Amino acid sequence: MNSCVIGLQWGDEGKGKVVDILAENSDIVVRYGGGANAGHTVIVGDERFALHLLPSGSVRPDKTCVITSAVVVDPEVLIDGVNTLAEKGISLSDRLLISENAHVVLDYHKQEDRLREESLGKNKIGTTARGIGPCYADKVGRSYAVRVGDFRELDTLKDKLVGIVDYKNKLFGALYGAEPLSADEIFAKCVAYAEAMTPFIADTTEFLHASISRGKSVLFEGAQGALLDIDHGTFPYVTSSNSSPLGMPSGSGVPAKMVDKFVGVAKAYSTRVGAGPFPSEQDNEIGQFIRDKGHEYGTTTGRPRRCGWFDAVAVAYSVTIGGIDSIALMHLDTLSTLKELSICRAYRIDGEEKTFFPANIARLAKAEAVYETLPGWDEDISEVKDFNDLPANAQDYVCRLEELTKAPITMVGIGPRRDQVIRR
Ligand code: GDP
Ligand code: IMO
Ligand code: MG
């Protein structure tokens, strides 16, 4: 059985926790997209892990972890992740594979991300400043790209870097008056990266297909969320990869038909970090209540997350384009004690009610959320074990979300711990 876990909103839905739970019954966990812009939290006992590039399965010592070709790898973050786990007694040697075809995020990508955002002022995207967009742009542009496999040919890489850094320095000097970077310094870092990473470099496509044909069970771990997808999200306020489930086959080299189950993760409300439309946003005391109670501050950047009501139009869209089989609904506990809960069930655009999400910024900017309101509950639900033992209003809320999103909700999160999940 192979499955794929993906975010159905704007990221941070709780994918790390869901992957950690499902990894128990998988052999291999795969990150197939995005980069160190991701921050996936896994809590094991008293230990809290924030994973940026390593698959969330890496905290389980018996799982093989794979980073495929569509991931943009920041070697500093990767090596730091490997070392942090090693310090906690969790070794990745002999169980981590990194695609030779994955692209590498280097200093000039992070420099460009920062400079461009600064120069955009109020029009900035609000990126994580991890160099993601510039690295994917170099990949698509081809001529100035560095791939993980280049670490095996350091002499060739050195010449390549001289050309790339010269080009970038001219460009960023002219555009932003930036201080030039040194190709020698970047190359020296690459020598160290190569030493640390060479044991992990592999043909991950061959490995995954060989493993699947031997009957191994693979869990694909999406990063970001469907609404941040470069082609199907709220462009230009998106990330630079196909972060919807549609990115899984191209990102990993494994066709979607080999995946038995697509599990979408959604929060029982909505959050978003960075700029961009958010029709059900509550920039008021409700949003602040959710932010405080749900600890809604970025795992990667520490930025306060924008918070709002559950947007069923947006989640139903992600379910539709993603072929989602079931939903894991996280953070139901965060809503306890609110007197009433609103659900955005439609958008009003130019006087007309729409229930199909318009992934076009001009139309989305006009969208006004149409709400229905359900009564809340006061009880602490964080130790409930059975769905039928939840307060009736909590059960009704979950069932209504299920109706509106047209996907069965099979897991309900009631706290950050591994065991704080109700299975249905
Ligand atoms: P990811 O990027 O999708 O993996 O999500 P993040 O790790 O960025 O953010 C999710 C946050 O919610 C983390 O701090 C988790 O520990 C926490 N979390 C996950 N599920 C639940 C839940 O059901 N209830 C509560 N209260 N917290 C949760
Ligand atoms: P996980 O995997 C939430 C957002 C950024 C910004 C936009 C573009 O933890 O859910 P980028 O740095 O990718 O160019 O930023 O995308 N973003 C995320 N938001 N969770 C994430 O990852 C995100 N990764 C990128 O905040 O709005
Ligand atoms: Mg996150």
Tab-separated table of C-alpha atoms and ligand atoms in Angstrom:
chain	number	residue	atom	x	y	z
A	1	MET	CA	0.000	0.000	0.000
A	2	ASN	CA	1.445	3.363	-1.040
A	3	SER	CA	-0.003	6.648	0.127
A	4	CYS	CA	0.544	10.350	-0.239
A	5	VAL	CA	-0.070	13.033	2.392
A	6	ILE	CA	-0.641	16.591	1.194
A	7	GLY	CA	-1.804	19.924	2.519
A	8	LEU	CA	-5.199	21.114	1.283
A	9	GLN	CA	-4.856	24.741	2.375
A	10	TRP	CA	-1.932	27.217	2.415
A	11	GLY	CA	0.548	24.969	4.251
A	12	ASP	CA	1.148	24.153	7.933
A	13	GLU	CA	-1.950	21.954	8.137
A	14	GLY	CA	-0.185	19.400	10.348
A	15	LYS	CA	1.322	17.212	7.609
A	16	GLY	CA	4.379	16.363	9.722
A	17	LYS	CA	2.219	14.820	12.425
A	18	VAL	CA	0.048	12.871	9.967
A	19	VAL	CA	3.134	11.570	8.112
A	20	ASP	CA	4.703	10.559	11.414
A	21	ILE	CA	1.581	8.565	12.310
A	22	LEU	CA	1.196	6.894	8.896
A	23	ALA	CA	4.937	6.198	8.660
A	24	GLU	CA	4.543	3.564	11.347
A	25	ASN	CA	3.104	1.241	8.695
A	26	SER	CA	5.351	2.316	5.802
A	27	ASP	CA	8.859	1.261	4.829
A	28	ILE	CA	9.933	4.367	2.940
A	29	VAL	CA	9.043	8.051	3.376
A	30	VAL	CA	9.624	10.413	0.448
A	31	ARG	CA	9.897	14.204	0.175
A	32	TYR	CA	9.171	14.962	-3.490
A	33	GLY	CA	8.824	18.756	-3.717
A	34	GLY	CA	9.594	22.158	-2.264
A	35	GLY	CA	12.649	22.797	-0.144
A	36	ALA	CA	13.633	24.271	3.180
A	37	ASN	CA	10.644	26.638	2.985
A	38	ALA	CA	8.777	23.728	4.590
A	39	GLY	CA	8.684	23.280	8.350
A	40	HIS	CA	7.073	20.030	9.462
A	41	THR	CA	6.624	19.478	13.181
A	42	VAL	CA	6.799	16.008	14.692
A	43	ILE	CA	6.439	15.478	18.435
A	44	VAL	CA	7.741	12.255	19.925
A	45	GLY	CA	7.352	12.088	23.684
A	46	ASP	CA	9.018	15.229	25.076
A	47	GLU	CA	11.028	15.777	21.907
A	48	ARG	CA	9.909	18.297	19.272
A	49	PHE	CA	11.421	18.021	15.770
A	50	ALA	CA	11.091	20.716	13.085
A	51	LEU	CA	11.956	19.086	9.760
A	52	HIS	CA	12.679	21.301	6.783
A	53	LEU	CA	14.125	18.944	4.170
A	54	LEU	CA	14.329	15.507	5.721
A	55	PRO	CA	11.121	13.481	5.413
A	56	SER	CA	9.143	13.366	8.666
A	57	GLY	CA	9.700	9.608	8.701
A	58	SER	CA	13.354	10.258	9.572
A	59	VAL	CA	12.537	10.397	13.294
A	60	ARG	CA	11.631	6.697	13.117
A	61	PRO	CA	14.993	4.869	12.973
A	62	ASP	CA	13.702	1.928	10.906
A	63	LYS	CA	12.407	3.968	7.948
A	64	THR	CA	14.249	4.665	4.710
A	65	CYS	CA	14.080	8.337	3.727
A	66	VAL	CA	14.196	9.630	0.183
A	67	ILE	CA	14.545	13.137	-1.261
A	68	THR	CA	13.645	13.106	-4.961
A	69	SER	CA	14.645	15.211	-7.943
A	70	ALA	CA	11.997	17.952	-7.683
A	71	VAL	CA	13.119	18.985	-4.194
A	72	VAL	CA	15.420	22.019	-4.087
A	73	VAL	CA	18.077	21.063	-1.577
A	74	ASP	CA	19.815	23.621	0.619
A	75	PRO	CA	22.877	21.585	1.698
A	76	GLU	CA	23.368	23.659	4.853
A	77	VAL	CA	19.843	22.914	6.072
A	78	LEU	CA	20.108	19.275	5.021
A	79	ILE	CA	23.418	18.642	6.795
A	80	ASP	CA	22.213	20.534	9.848
A	81	GLY	CA	19.095	18.323	9.896
A	82	VAL	CA	21.165	15.138	9.674
A	83	ASN	CA	23.492	16.347	12.466
A	84	THR	CA	20.636	17.458	14.722
A	85	LEU	CA	19.060	14.022	14.504
A	86	ALA	CA	22.448	12.353	15.079
A	87	GLU	CA	22.895	14.411	18.273
A	88	LYS	CA	19.584	12.966	19.456
A	89	GLY	CA	20.833	9.446	18.743
A	90	ILE	CA	18.956	9.066	15.448
A	91	SER	CA	21.343	8.114	12.651
A	92	LEU	CA	20.506	8.490	8.973
A	93	SER	CA	23.502	6.628	7.604
A	94	ASP	CA	22.474	3.847	5.236
A	95	ARG	CA	18.850	4.972	5.189
A	96	LEU	CA	18.851	8.351	3.417
A	97	LEU	CA	18.868	8.730	-0.372
A	98	ILE	CA	19.082	12.080	-2.146
A	99	SER	CA	18.433	12.294	-5.867
A	100	GLU	CA	21.444	13.129	-8.012
A	101	ASN	CA	19.045	15.239	-10.081
A	102	ALA	CA	17.752	17.429	-7.255
A	103	HIS	CA	18.719	21.074	-7.655
A	104	VAL	CA	20.923	22.804	-5.110
A	105	VAL	CA	20.072	26.052	-3.312
A	106	LEU	CA	23.223	28.162	-2.936
A	107	ASP	CA	24.015	31.534	-1.323
A	108	TYR	CA	23.133	33.566	-4.414
A	109	HIS	CA	19.617	32.089	-4.442
A	110	LYS	CA	18.976	33.239	-0.883
A	111	GLN	CA	20.572	36.607	-1.686
A	112	GLU	CA	18.285	37.071	-4.692
A	113	ASP	CA	15.173	35.993	-2.757
A	114	ARG	CA	15.928	38.601	-0.070
A	115	LEU	CA	16.909	41.417	-2.450
A	116	ARG	CA	13.922	40.945	-4.707
A	117	GLU	CA	11.446	40.858	-1.840
A	118	GLU	CA	12.988	44.012	-0.332
A	119	SER	CA	12.821	45.809	-3.663
A	120	LEU	CA	9.145	44.877	-4.118
A	121	GLY	CA	8.114	46.716	-0.939
A	122	LYS	CA	4.367	46.431	-0.427
A	123	ASN	CA	4.067	44.150	-3.469
A	124	LYS	CA	6.269	41.462	-2.011
A	125	ILE	CA	5.094	37.826	-1.934
A	126	GLY	CA	6.190	37.302	1.642
A	127	THR	CA	8.455	34.355	0.831
A	128	THR	CA	10.351	32.381	3.435
A	129	ALA	CA	13.627	33.875	2.044
A	130	ARG	CA	15.016	30.364	1.625
A	131	GLY	CA	16.003	30.912	-2.021
A	132	ILE	CA	13.235	28.660	-3.312
A	133	GLY	CA	11.918	30.780	-6.211
A	134	PRO	CA	15.399	31.701	-7.540
A	135	CYS	CA	16.561	28.064	-7.395
A	136	TYR	CA	13.499	26.772	-9.271
A	137	ALA	CA	13.965	29.637	-11.779
A	138	ASP	CA	17.537	28.471	-12.430
A	139	LYS	CA	16.262	24.920	-12.847
A	140	VAL	CA	13.710	25.974	-15.464
A	141	GLY	CA	16.252	28.305	-17.087
A	142	ARG	CA	18.760	25.390	-17.211
A	143	SER	CA	21.964	27.283	-18.054
A	144	TYR	CA	22.906	28.289	-14.481
A	145	ALA	CA	21.669	25.280	-12.540
A	146	VAL	CA	23.604	23.169	-10.031
A	147	ARG	CA	22.363	19.669	-9.231
A	148	VAL	CA	23.286	17.396	-6.345
A	149	GLY	CA	25.064	15.039	-8.779
A	150	ASP	CA	27.477	17.897	-9.602
A	151	PHE	CA	29.025	17.354	-6.150
A	152	ARG	CA	30.593	14.182	-7.596
A	153	GLU	CA	32.550	16.193	-10.207
A	154	LEU	CA	34.123	18.989	-8.198
A	155	ASP	CA	36.528	20.207	-10.917
A	156	THR	CA	33.686	20.677	-13.362
A	157	LEU	CA	31.562	22.287	-10.649
A	158	LYS	CA	34.316	24.796	-9.869
A	159	ASP	CA	34.398	26.065	-13.464
A	160	LYS	CA	30.614	26.137	-13.592
A	161	LEU	CA	30.381	28.174	-10.377
A	162	VAL	CA	32.861	30.780	-11.631
A	163	GLY	CA	30.562	31.443	-14.600
A	164	ILE	CA	27.361	31.411	-12.553
A	165	VAL	CA	28.626	33.679	-9.768
A	166	ASP	CA	30.059	36.152	-12.287
A	167	TYR	CA	26.665	36.315	-14.016
A	168	LYS	CA	24.746	36.695	-10.738
A	169	ASN	CA	27.130	39.378	-9.418
A	170	LYS	CA	26.705	41.460	-12.569
A	171	LEU	CA	22.945	41.081	-12.424
A	172	PHE	CA	22.421	41.773	-8.720
A	173	GLY	CA	25.010	44.575	-8.756
A	174	ALA	CA	23.155	46.345	-11.566
A	175	LEU	CA	19.644	45.677	-10.252
A	176	TYR	CA	20.085	46.055	-6.512
A	177	GLY	CA	23.605	47.465	-5.963
A	178	ALA	CA	24.378	44.175	-4.199
A	179	GLU	CA	27.813	43.294	-2.810
A	180	PRO	CA	29.429	40.675	-5.057
A	181	LEU	CA	29.646	37.095	-3.777
A	182	SER	CA	32.878	35.106	-4.085
A	183	ALA	CA	32.835	32.025	-6.320
A	184	ASP	CA	35.822	30.660	-4.378
A	185	GLU	CA	33.963	30.873	-1.081
A	186	ILE	CA	30.855	29.229	-2.521
A	187	PHE	CA	33.024	26.507	-4.084
A	188	ALA	CA	34.809	25.897	-0.763
A	189	LYS	CA	31.398	25.393	0.865
A	190	CYS	CA	30.436	22.989	-1.938
A	191	VAL	CA	33.537	20.893	-1.229
A	192	ALA	CA	32.351	20.492	2.358
A	193	TYR	CA	28.766	19.797	1.234
A	194	ALA	CA	30.044	17.168	-1.204
A	195	GLU	CA	31.933	15.384	1.535
A	196	ALA	CA	28.884	15.248	3.794
A	197	MET	CA	26.347	14.412	1.089
A	198	THR	CA	28.139	12.016	-1.288
A	199	PRO	CA	27.225	8.887	0.719
A	200	PHE	CA	23.548	9.707	0.240
A	201	ILE	CA	23.509	10.555	-3.478
A	202	ALA	CA	21.507	8.039	-5.526
A	203	ASP	CA	19.133	7.386	-8.412
A	204	THR	CA	15.972	7.706	-6.326
A	205	THR	CA	13.610	6.891	-9.226
A	206	GLU	CA	15.288	3.508	-9.744
A	207	PHE	CA	15.292	2.905	-5.979
A	208	LEU	CA	11.592	3.720	-5.566
A	209	HIS	CA	10.471	1.529	-8.465
A	210	ALA	CA	12.668	-1.370	-7.338
A	211	SER	CA	11.300	-1.021	-3.778
A	212	ILE	CA	7.680	-0.888	-4.912
A	213	SER	CA	8.128	-3.975	-7.074
A	214	ARG	CA	9.579	-5.785	-4.047
A	215	GLY	CA	6.366	-4.967	-2.170
A	216	LYS	CA	7.722	-2.166	0.013
A	217	SER	CA	5.212	0.390	1.205
A	218	VAL	CA	5.956	4.003	0.278
A	219	LEU	CA	4.586	7.135	1.910
A	220	PHE	CA	4.922	10.346	-0.117
A	221	GLU	CA	5.126	13.516	1.995
A	222	GLY	CA	3.903	16.680	0.332
A	223	ALA	CA	5.241	20.067	1.337
A	224	GLN	CA	3.306	23.361	1.431
A	225	GLY	CA	-0.332	23.079	0.371
A	226	ALA	CA	-2.476	22.776	-2.753
A	227	LEU	CA	-3.418	26.466	-2.733
A	228	LEU	CA	0.276	27.424	-2.935
A	229	ASP	CA	0.717	25.393	-6.147
A	230	ILE	CA	2.495	27.365	-8.883
A	231	ASP	CA	-0.066	26.330	-11.545
A	232	HIS	CA	-3.237	25.758	-9.535
A	233	GLY	CA	-2.864	28.024	-6.514
A	234	THR	CA	-3.393	31.712	-5.839
A	235	PHE	CA	-0.667	32.881	-8.251
A	236	PRO	CA	1.488	34.956	-7.832
A	237	TYR	CA	1.091	34.449	-4.066
A	238	VAL	CA	2.263	30.854	-4.256
A	239	THR	CA	5.465	28.893	-3.964
A	240	SER	CA	7.498	27.943	-7.058
A	241	SER	CA	6.626	24.247	-7.256
A	242	ASN	CA	3.596	22.023	-7.840
A	243	SER	CA	2.690	21.711	-4.191
A	244	SER	CA	-0.742	20.219	-4.894
A	245	PRO	CA	-1.068	16.419	-5.188
A	246	LEU	CA	-0.543	16.886	-8.934
A	247	GLY	CA	3.150	17.454	-8.179
A	248	MET	CA	3.642	14.014	-6.668
A	249	PRO	CA	4.142	11.984	-9.870
A	250	SER	CA	6.373	14.530	-11.614
A	251	GLY	CA	8.233	15.243	-8.391
A	252	SER	CA	9.041	11.634	-7.605
A	253	GLY	CA	9.024	9.767	-10.932
A	254	VAL	CA	6.332	7.439	-9.565
A	255	PRO	CA	2.967	7.575	-11.359
A	256	ALA	CA	-0.092	8.563	-9.318
A	257	LYS	CA	-1.780	5.274	-10.244
A	258	MET	CA	0.772	3.470	-8.046
A	259	VAL	CA	-0.529	5.396	-5.040
A	260	ASP	CA	-3.466	3.710	-3.347
A	261	LYS	CA	-4.544	6.579	-1.146
A	262	PHE	CA	-4.214	10.359	-1.257
A	263	VAL	CA	-4.725	11.742	2.245
A	264	GLY	CA	-5.350	15.478	2.388
A	265	VAL	CA	-4.551	17.361	5.578
A	266	ALA	CA	-6.616	20.390	6.575
A	267	LYS	CA	-6.951	22.385	9.747
A	268	ALA	CA	-10.392	22.841	11.280
A	269	TYR	CA	-9.902	26.546	10.412
A	270	SER	CA	-7.627	28.329	7.903
A	271	THR	CA	-4.190	29.896	8.152
A	272	ARG	CA	-1.866	31.548	5.680
A	273	VAL	CA	1.655	33.018	5.984
A	274	GLY	CA	2.827	35.725	3.612
A	275	ALA	CA	0.747	37.879	1.288
A	276	GLY	CA	-2.178	36.909	-0.933
A	277	PRO	CA	-5.960	36.584	-0.932
A	278	PHE	CA	-7.634	34.887	2.029
A	279	PRO	CA	-11.415	35.332	1.778
A	280	SER	CA	-12.260	33.843	5.206
A	281	GLU	CA	-9.487	35.700	7.102
A	282	GLN	CA	-10.448	37.037	10.527
A	283	ASP	CA	-8.122	39.955	11.161
A	284	ASN	CA	-9.810	40.515	14.515
A	285	GLU	CA	-10.241	38.953	17.972
A	286	ILE	CA	-11.376	35.614	16.458
A	287	GLY	CA	-8.167	35.391	14.412
A	288	GLN	CA	-6.128	36.326	17.469
A	289	PHE	CA	-7.909	33.670	19.556
A	290	ILE	CA	-7.002	31.003	16.984
A	291	ARG	CA	-3.399	32.284	16.696
A	292	ASP	CA	-2.893	32.188	20.474
A	293	LYS	CA	-4.641	28.902	21.131
A	294	GLY	CA	-3.253	27.092	18.062
A	295	HIS	CA	0.277	28.562	18.465
A	296	GLU	CA	0.006	29.807	14.917
A	297	TYR	CA	3.532	31.080	14.368
A	298	GLY	CA	5.693	29.793	11.466
A	299	THR	CA	7.812	26.669	12.019
A	300	THR	CA	10.412	27.961	9.529
A	301	THR	CA	10.313	31.750	9.921
A	302	GLY	CA	8.505	32.320	13.244
A	303	ARG	CA	6.141	34.761	11.499
A	304	PRO	CA	2.621	35.089	12.967
A	305	ARG	CA	0.223	33.191	10.705
A	306	ARG	CA	-2.900	34.928	9.397
A	307	CYS	CA	-5.943	33.051	10.755
A	308	GLY	CA	-9.566	32.670	9.677
A	309	TRP	CA	-12.599	30.401	9.433
A	310	PHE	CA	-12.575	27.079	7.586
A	311	ASP	CA	-12.910	27.751	3.859
A	312	ALA	CA	-14.885	24.854	2.382
A	313	VAL	CA	-14.749	26.368	-1.123
A	314	ALA	CA	-10.936	26.312	-1.048
A	315	VAL	CA	-10.636	22.848	0.515
A	316	ALA	CA	-13.247	21.308	-1.821
A	317	TYR	CA	-11.183	22.652	-4.742
A	318	SER	CA	-8.008	21.036	-3.388
A	319	VAL	CA	-9.910	17.763	-2.903
A	320	THR	CA	-11.160	17.931	-6.493
A	321	ILE	CA	-7.890	18.733	-8.256
A	322	GLY	CA	-5.970	16.390	-5.984
A	323	GLY	CA	-8.152	13.298	-6.250
A	324	ILE	CA	-8.214	13.190	-2.456
A	325	ASP	CA	-9.560	9.961	-0.910
A	326	SER	CA	-9.815	11.124	2.690
A	327	ILE	CA	-9.135	14.102	4.928
A	328	ALA	CA	-7.159	14.296	8.157
A	329	LEU	CA	-8.698	17.269	9.986
A	330	MET	CA	-6.243	18.746	12.481
A	331	HIS	CA	-6.591	21.250	15.341
A	332	LEU	CA	-10.239	20.600	16.203
A	333	ASP	CA	-9.178	21.178	19.838
A	334	THR	CA	-8.101	24.732	19.003
A	335	LEU	CA	-11.728	25.708	18.335
A	336	SER	CA	-13.028	24.562	21.762
A	337	THR	CA	-14.730	27.348	23.798
A	338	LEU	CA	-15.654	29.491	20.777
A	339	LYS	CA	-19.399	30.170	21.108
A	340	GLU	CA	-20.074	29.903	17.396
A	341	LEU	CA	-18.097	28.599	14.431
A	342	SER	CA	-18.493	29.970	10.932
A	343	ILE	CA	-17.753	27.991	7.787
A	344	CYS	CA	-17.225	29.677	4.437
A	345	ARG	CA	-19.556	27.634	2.197
A	346	ALA	CA	-19.492	29.862	-0.922
A	347	TYR	CA	-17.986	33.028	-2.382
A	348	ARG	CA	-20.004	35.954	-3.659
A	349	ILE	CA	-18.291	37.353	-6.755
A	350	ASP	CA	-19.922	40.211	-8.685
A	351	GLY	CA	-23.233	39.434	-6.968
A	352	GLU	CA	-23.174	35.738	-7.880
A	353	GLU	CA	-22.641	32.819	-5.470
A	354	LYS	CA	-19.838	30.449	-6.491
A	355	THR	CA	-18.781	27.200	-4.872
A	356	PHE	CA	-15.923	26.368	-7.281
A	357	PHE	CA	-12.718	28.078	-6.124
A	358	PRO	CA	-11.461	30.645	-8.655
A	359	ALA	CA	-7.681	30.208	-8.828
A	360	ASN	CA	-7.297	33.555	-10.507
A	361	ILE	CA	-6.152	36.482	-8.477
A	362	ALA	CA	-8.395	39.077	-10.133
A	363	ARG	CA	-11.557	37.048	-9.509
A	364	LEU	CA	-10.428	35.841	-6.101
A	365	ALA	CA	-9.722	39.403	-4.993
A	366	LYS	CA	-13.428	40.137	-5.458
A	367	ALA	CA	-14.566	37.057	-3.530
A	368	GLU	CA	-16.615	37.774	-0.445
A	369	ALA	CA	-17.019	34.838	1.927
A	370	VAL	CA	-20.572	33.540	2.443
A	371	TYR	CA	-20.822	31.893	5.858
A	372	GLU	CA	-23.026	29.490	7.676
A	373	THR	CA	-22.729	29.342	11.448
A	374	LEU	CA	-22.779	26.360	13.788
A	375	PRO	CA	-22.830	26.316	17.597
A	376	GLY	CA	-19.488	25.655	19.334
A	377	TRP	CA	-18.616	23.543	22.401
A	378	ASP	CA	-16.967	24.318	25.734
A	379	GLU	CA	-15.459	20.968	26.661
A	380	ASP	CA	-11.747	20.164	26.542
A	381	ILE	CA	-11.572	17.469	23.839
A	382	SER	CA	-7.822	16.878	23.863
A	383	GLU	CA	-7.939	13.402	25.453
A	384	VAL	CA	-11.066	12.033	23.735
A	385	LYS	CA	-10.428	8.620	22.136
A	386	ASP	CA	-13.655	7.912	20.233
A	387	PHE	CA	-15.429	10.167	17.748
A	388	ASN	CA	-18.781	9.391	19.411
A	389	ASP	CA	-17.447	10.747	22.709
A	390	LEU	CA	-16.841	14.216	21.247
A	391	PRO	CA	-19.451	16.852	22.170
A	392	ALA	CA	-22.405	16.638	19.757
A	393	ASN	CA	-21.628	20.104	18.367
A	394	ALA	CA	-18.049	19.062	17.590
A	395	GLN	CA	-19.296	15.950	15.788
A	396	ASP	CA	-21.808	18.041	13.824
A	397	TYR	CA	-19.085	20.511	12.844
A	398	VAL	CA	-16.851	17.723	11.476
A	399	CYS	CA	-19.781	16.098	9.634
A	400	ARG	CA	-20.728	19.415	8.036
A	401	LEU	CA	-17.147	19.962	6.815
A	402	GLU	CA	-17.246	16.487	5.350
A	403	GLU	CA	-20.450	17.299	3.437
A	404	LEU	CA	-19.107	20.572	2.095
A	405	THR	CA	-15.679	19.271	1.065
A	406	LYS	CA	-17.083	16.005	-0.348
A	407	ALA	CA	-14.393	13.842	1.207
A	408	PRO	CA	-14.606	11.549	4.236
A	409	ILE	CA	-12.824	12.861	7.334
A	410	THR	CA	-11.065	9.776	8.663
A	411	MET	CA	-8.685	11.339	11.194
A	412	VAL	CA	-9.412	14.166	13.635
A	413	GLY	CA	-6.545	15.943	15.413
A	414	ILE	CA	-7.190	16.964	19.008
A	415	GLY	CA	-3.659	18.019	20.031
A	416	PRO	CA	-0.069	18.046	18.770
A	417	ARG	CA	1.005	14.674	20.194
A	418	ARG	CA	1.256	11.521	18.111
A	419	ASP	CA	-1.570	9.880	20.062
A	420	GLN	CA	-3.884	12.904	19.895
A	421	VAL	CA	-5.727	11.710	16.823
A	422	ILE	CA	-9.167	10.143	16.617
A	423	ARG	CA	-9.522	7.585	13.812
A	424	ARG	CA	-12.907	7.160	12.156
B	1	GDP	P1	3.074	21.133	8.565
B	1	GDP	O1	3.952	22.119	7.879
B	1	GDP	O2	1.842	20.845	7.776
B	1	GDP	O3	3.787	19.879	8.961
B	1	GDP	O4	2.576	21.833	9.912
B	1	GDP	P2	3.470	22.680	10.963
B	1	GDP	O5	4.315	21.745	11.711
B	1	GDP	O6	4.129	23.818	10.279
B	1	GDP	O7	2.339	23.309	11.871
B	1	GDP	C1	1.388	22.520	12.517
B	1	GDP	C2	1.428	22.817	14.011
B	1	GDP	O8	0.261	22.309	14.613
B	1	GDP	C3	2.598	22.151	14.725
B	1	GDP	O9	3.014	22.984	15.776
B	1	GDP	C4	1.974	20.860	15.276
B	1	GDP	O10	2.648	20.380	16.429
B	1	GDP	C5	0.585	21.341	15.625
B	1	GDP	N1	-0.490	20.348	15.536
B	1	GDP	C6	-0.658	19.365	14.618
B	1	GDP	N2	-1.859	18.755	14.788
B	1	GDP	C7	-2.463	19.376	15.832
B	1	GDP	C8	-3.733	19.232	16.477
B	1	GDP	O11	-4.563	18.404	16.116
B	1	GDP	N3	-3.993	20.074	17.519
B	1	GDP	C9	-3.093	21.010	17.951
B	1	GDP	N4	-3.430	21.795	18.972
B	1	GDP	N5	-1.884	21.169	17.369
B	1	GDP	C10	-1.583	20.371	16.317
B	2	IMO	P1	4.922	23.644	4.977
B	2	IMO	O1	5.453	22.470	4.200
B	2	IMO	C1	3.254	27.681	4.864
B	2	IMO	C2	4.546	30.279	1.589
B	2	IMO	C3	5.328	31.485	2.054
B	2	IMO	C4	4.941	32.488	0.999
B	2	IMO	C5	4.862	31.633	-0.260
B	2	IMO	C6	6.136	31.677	-1.110
B	2	IMO	O2	5.528	23.819	6.305
B	2	IMO	O3	3.429	23.614	4.997
B	2	IMO	P2	8.544	30.574	-0.833
B	2	IMO	O4	9.580	30.749	0.227
B	2	IMO	O5	8.093	29.177	-1.027
B	2	IMO	O6	8.926	31.224	-2.135
B	2	IMO	O7	7.277	31.422	-0.302
B	2	IMO	O8	4.646	30.304	0.179
B	2	IMO	N1	5.078	28.967	2.065
B	2	IMO	C7	4.549	28.291	3.082
B	2	IMO	N2	3.552	28.604	3.933
B	2	IMO	N3	3.859	26.481	4.970
B	2	IMO	C8	4.854	26.143	4.113
B	2	IMO	O9	5.420	24.919	4.108
B	2	IMO	C9	5.269	27.076	3.139
B	2	IMO	N4	6.207	27.080	2.171
B	2	IMO	C10	6.069	28.244	1.512
B	2	IMO	O10	4.937	31.882	3.344
B	2	IMO	O11	3.648	32.983	1.246
B	3	MG	MG	4.881	23.974	8.270
